Amino acid sequence: MRSVISRKAGYRLATSFTAIIFAGAVPAFAQDAATMEPDSEETVVVTGSRIARPELSLPNPVQVITSETVEQSGKTNLTEFLIDTPALLGSQSNQDVAGSNLSNAQNVGVNMLDLRNLGTQRTLVLVDGRRHVAGYPGIAAVDVNTIPSDLVKSIDILTGGASAIYGADGVTGVVNFILKDDFEGLRLRAQANISERGDAGSRFAAVTFGKNFADGRGNVTLAYEFQETDRFSQRDRLNYGLTGPSYAFGRNPNDGPPGSATDDPNVPDRILYTDLRWADSSPGGAVDLDGDFVPDRTGEGGIYDLGTYVPGSAFTVGGSSTPRETYYGDYMPYTRRHIANVMAKFEFSPALEIYAQGKYVRSKAYTFSQPTYDFYTELAPDNAYLIQRYGAAAISGPAIFSRDHFDFGIRRYEMERELFRTVVGARGDIGSGLKYDFSYVFGQSTQESTNRNDRIADRYYAALDAVVNPANGQITCRINLPGQTNVNGVSYGNGVVFNGAPVTFTPGQCVPLNILGEGSPSQAALDFFTVDHSDWARIKQHVVSAVLTGNTESYFKLPGGGIGFALGAEYRSESSHYIPSDVSLRGVLMDNAPARVDKGSFDVKELFAEINLPILADLPFAHNLSVGGAYRLSDYSTIGRTNTWNVNGSFSPVRDITFRGTYSEAVRAPNITELFAGGSGTYEFIIDPCGPDRLAEGTQYRAANCTAALTAAGLTPAQQAAFDPANDFTSPQNSSLLGFQGGNRTLNEETAKTWTVGTVLRPRFIPGLSITADWYNIKIEQAINYSTAQSVVDLCVDQPTLDNIYCEVISRSGTTGYINFFTIIPENVASYETAGLDVSLSYRFQPFANAGTFTVRAQGNYLDKLQFVPTAGADPENDLESSAYPAPKYSATFDLTWTKGPLTLNYGVNWWSKTRRVTPEQERANPDYVAPEYIWYKERWEHELYVAYSVDDKYDVYAGINNLFDMKPDVAATGYPVSAVGRSFFLGVKAKLF
């Protein structure tokens, strides 16, 4: 399929303390766990530790987001809310899984969190401190849409390796959703959202009932939640400022090719265009009758207007071709979900409490993507419809047509899922400071994904070859005539061409297809060669864990108090089974690569321990001093034994200030897909880095390596001088290429070394004020890298030599020099590193009597480093300030809340600094890549308002505005740095009936 550059409508990292206070961000503020009142010495358990301790001694910088903060944002999708948090800017939101951004039907509507832009597979998502079944086959990442938003009490975000505490997958940190498990009464909530333009709407309803019994020793909580979000098409935002898809940058015809002798450094290489169209292709057909590969006529019979060609691209401006802006499908998918929860617990005695949870999720999502298309496909000279349309002009030879098949039905991707999760366990206090917790978790997700309006190759080419039956004068397929045994397809640009005996039908069944003119195909022909087909997948998870925690307070003390400890064991089993549709397994589709069954499983047995040593307490200049550590030994059925550990400490010379730090070595074992993927075909567009317009945009090695690669492919110096894939419509840059992707059973674990160091300020002379600042550093070595085809091709020529793992998995044609095959498998070859500063502020105060209560909250990040090293010895790729993640240098959220009596008002801002549209490498190679004002994407400023009023003790109403000033995406961006939804409104009601 044709591709569109995806810009995540997420955000990410960065902000100094000053920027946090004065620049701001969203009312969805992430508050640090260590920002309780200054005098608090409550013994608590937080994410990142199993040991209860006074909060002053907590060494981990844990951000805590309350349910009230979530509600004030007006966002009922938890990922859309969390993606405003600086640490989670790169998470997978609905914009990333809709329309042309969608990778496959199994991903539509799936939202996954990504801490620090290091990958969703490295972010561990927990519910009440326990693992949750994955949301996508073969991986461990959780679909956050399966977590009930109205049942969430708080959300903890912990940066840094947490493998010693929770096991693998948490090398970049943990997001822990804490649920309301002790609810009493009946609560109802309903909310509706709509954009200013009357689209992008959503509806939400939730009911929660809880009952305590047996004098409070028991509780049962029942909850149901429904959410529905409307499909939001890119066509809904045409003429929406200078944004995509109506606007895009393309080569400047008034300047020479980039890097050439005629390239004027004072003239931008690329300029802004509108009315871009896919060259030489149209919804009714662009037909070449004289064999020069230039369309002469439209499929309806008129003269074809070629428009004005944009050099170095697949586009024209104006003319008869297909408009780019109507091509790419949806911004957001349609989603609908039902979530039912039951939670119960009963305390028989302090030594025994039984608890259980059950969850059932049923969800559906769908999105429209692109139409299928033909690219330089032949119609035989005796094609009946060809002669019927063009008469004598059609019989001089075969005609060649290119067409975007909107009238076949735009490709639609659907996903339906059922998810079950149960938790049963027992816990209690057995005396002498000892507590135990034994639990079993079972999760299962079953999903069916459907592709609609795909083409079957042998049927399609057979239907195209329509001729007049000499026996009766009727139009039929050539294959239906007596003596015909083979289908003969010819196409110069389609990824799949079929030649040979039919494999999915028998001669006589074929229905002829009239391809000339929009709306010409008959329904009978469409029914013959198009197919809706479904894949199936099931993911299972079993987790058994036992933990013993204690404190030696009653029988042994250090100067600071009793030693806290935790000991435990865990067994986990994960399995994934994916079965493609029959037509995918048979490899008979034109628009989807052949697929194979993916099936795999593993289990792991683990022992872990944690300790906290309170060295000093309540002494002059040593209000608190504690150190601790954790260790986990894991034995995987796939990779064998691994070890992970951490050490930590906190020091408060006085109770107003605390210094804290952690150092850990965390591991991530390869997931099921990385190990066991059965291997299948995949189509990719590949911009050739060896094209003359791209040579200067890579590393210092690219130009020499490209010369060596083209020479090795067999191209002569003259052929190399003429090598220009950007201007050839048959190159992989303009027509997708079939390659191979699969798993790698020789993978080993990846290792992350992480550390954090920070301070907490809670001055007694300013009651209610808390300030935290924490520096983090994460470095992942021997990382499992599953590159895209584009990345593989770029990395091949950007290494010091061609003798590297990336060049080994691609090949080039000896005729054209173009990439003609690629293989994508994961390897332990990469390293990642990121570092930055998280800062937060919380201040709650009453300026004077009867003025109400004000709460100021801010959170920000300064991103110091984000880099990727593809192979040992290679130059690091600097991804700092990249829009692709996104990775702004500074980012922040700010909100101000005022409460007086029944009234609550909140004002918030989401902000991040400008990010790059043009990479540093591109700018160095071509300082005139675009006009200076377009080198960077603009800053993100998104303002929010919220108001709530308590009518009485039972009823509350609330309303709000998101994107208050209707900030639009930047020039030529489809949804960046803000969503294309624009200004939107929400209105809700809450009722606590008893």
Coordinates of N, CA, C and O in Angstrom, one line a residue, residues 197 199 231-240 243-246 283 322-332 368-371 404-407 409-410 518 974 980:
R197 N -16.6 21.3 15.7 CA -17.1 21.2 14.3 C -18.1 20.0 14.2 O -18.5 19.6 13.1
D199 N -17.8 16.8 15.1 CA -17.3 15.4 14.9 C -16.4 15.0 16.0 O -16.3 15.7 17.0
R231 N -15.6 7.3 14.7 CA -14.5 7.3 13.7 C -14.3 8.8 13.3 O -15.3 9.5 13.1
F232 N -13.1 9.2 13.1 CA -12.7 10.6 12.7 C -11.9 10.5 11.5 O -10.7 10.1 11.5
S233 N -12.4 10.9 10.4 CA -11.7 10.8 9.1 C -10.9 12.0 8.8 O -11.2 13.2 9.2
Q234 N -9.8 11.8 8.1 CA -8.9 12.9 7.6 C -9.7 13.9 6.7 O -9.4 15.1 6.6
R235 N -10.7 13.4 6.1 CA -11.5 14.3 5.2 C -12.3 15.3 6.0 O -12.7 16.3 5.5
D236 N -12.4 15.0 7.3 CA -13.1 16.0 8.2 C -12.3 17.2 8.5 O -12.8 18.2 9.0
R237 N -11.0 17.2 8.1 CA -10.2 18.4 8.4 C -9.5 18.9 7.1 O -8.4 19.4 7.2
L238 N -10.1 18.7 6.0 CA -9.6 19.4 4.8 C -9.8 20.9 5.0 O -10.8 21.3 5.6
N239 N -9.0 21.7 4.4 CA -9.0 23.2 4.5 C -9.0 23.6 6.0 O -9.6 24.6 6.4
Y240 N -8.2 22.9 6.8 CA -8.0 23.1 8.2 C -6.7 23.8 8.4 O -5.7 23.2 8.8
T243 N -2.5 22.6 7.2 CA -2.1 21.3 7.7 C -2.3 20.2 6.7 O -3.0 20.4 5.7
G244 N -1.7 19.0 7.0 CA -2.0 17.9 6.1 C -3.3 17.3 6.5 O -3.9 17.6 7.5
P245 N -4.0 16.5 5.6 CA -3.3 16.0 4.3 C -3.5 17.0 3.1 O -3.1 16.6 2.0
S246 N -4.0 18.2 3.3 CA -4.1 19.1 2.2 C -2.8 19.7 1.7 O -2.7 20.2 0.6
P283 N -9.1 7.8 -9.8 CA -10.2 6.9 -9.3 C -10.9 6.1 -10.5 O -11.3 5.0 -10.3
T322 N -5.5 11.3 -8.8 CA -6.1 11.1 -7.5 C -5.6 12.1 -6.4 O -4.4 12.2 -6.2
P323 N -6.5 12.9 -5.8 CA -6.1 13.9 -4.8 C -5.5 13.1 -3.6 O -6.0 12.2 -3.1
R324 N -4.3 13.6 -3.2 CA -3.6 13.0 -2.0 C -4.5 13.2 -0.8 O -4.5 12.3 0.1
E325 N -5.2 14.3 -0.6 CA -5.8 14.6 0.6 C -7.0 13.7 0.9 O -7.5 13.7 2.0
T326 N -7.6 13.0 -0.1 CA -8.7 12.1 0.1 C -8.3 10.7 0.3 O -9.1 9.8 0.3
Y327 N -7.0 10.5 0.4 CA -6.5 9.1 0.2 C -6.3 8.3 1.5 O -6.4 7.1 1.5
Y328 N -5.9 9.0 2.6 CA -5.3 8.3 3.7 C -6.2 7.7 4.8 O -5.7 7.2 5.7
G329 N -7.5 7.9 4.6 CA -8.4 7.3 5.6 C -8.6 8.1 6.9 O -8.8 9.3 6.8
D330 N -8.4 7.5 8.0 CA -8.9 8.0 9.3 C -7.7 8.6 10.1 O -6.6 8.1 10.1
Y331 N -8.1 9.6 10.9 CA -7.2 10.1 12.0 C -7.4 9.2 13.2 O -6.4 8.9 13.9
M332 N -8.7 8.8 13.5 CA -9.0 8.1 14.7 C -9.9 6.9 14.3 O -10.8 7.1 13.5
F368 N -11.0 2.9 8.5 CA -10.8 2.9 7.1 C -9.5 3.4 6.7 O -9.0 4.4 7.2
S369 N -8.8 2.7 5.8 CA -7.4 3.1 5.4 C -7.5 3.6 4.0 O -8.2 4.5 3.7
Q370 N -6.7 3.0 3.1 CA -6.5 3.5 1.7 C -7.3 2.5 0.8 O -7.6 1.4 1.2
P371 N -7.6 3.0 -0.4 CA -8.1 2.0 -1.4 C -7.0 1.1 -2.0 O -5.8 1.4 -1.8
D404 N -6.8 4.1 -8.7 CA -7.0 4.0 -7.3 C -8.5 3.6 -7.1 O -9.4 4.3 -7.5
H405 N -8.7 2.4 -6.5 CA -10.0 1.7 -6.6 C -10.9 2.1 -5.5 O -11.3 1.2 -4.7
F406 N -11.3 3.3 -5.4 CA -12.3 3.7 -4.4 C -13.6 3.0 -4.5 O -14.3 2.7 -3.5
D407 N -14.0 2.6 -5.8 CA -15.3 2.0 -6.0 C -15.2 0.5 -5.7 O -16.2 -0.2 -5.8
G409 N -14.4 -0.4 -2.8 CA -14.6 -0.4 -1.3 C -13.3 -0.2 -0.6 O -12.3 -0.9 -0.8
I410 N -13.2 0.9 0.1 CA -11.9 1.3 0.8 C -11.6 0.2 1.8 O -12.5 -0.3 2.5
E518 N -14.8 5.4 -13.1 CA -15.2 5.3 -11.7 C -16.7 4.8 -11.6 O -17.5 5.4 -12.2
T974 N 0.0 16.2 9.7 CA -1.4 15.7 9.8 C -2.0 15.7 11.2 O -3.2 15.6 11.3
A980 N -5.6 16.8 15.3 CA -6.4 17.6 14.4 C -7.8 17.8 14.8 O -8.6 18.4 14.1

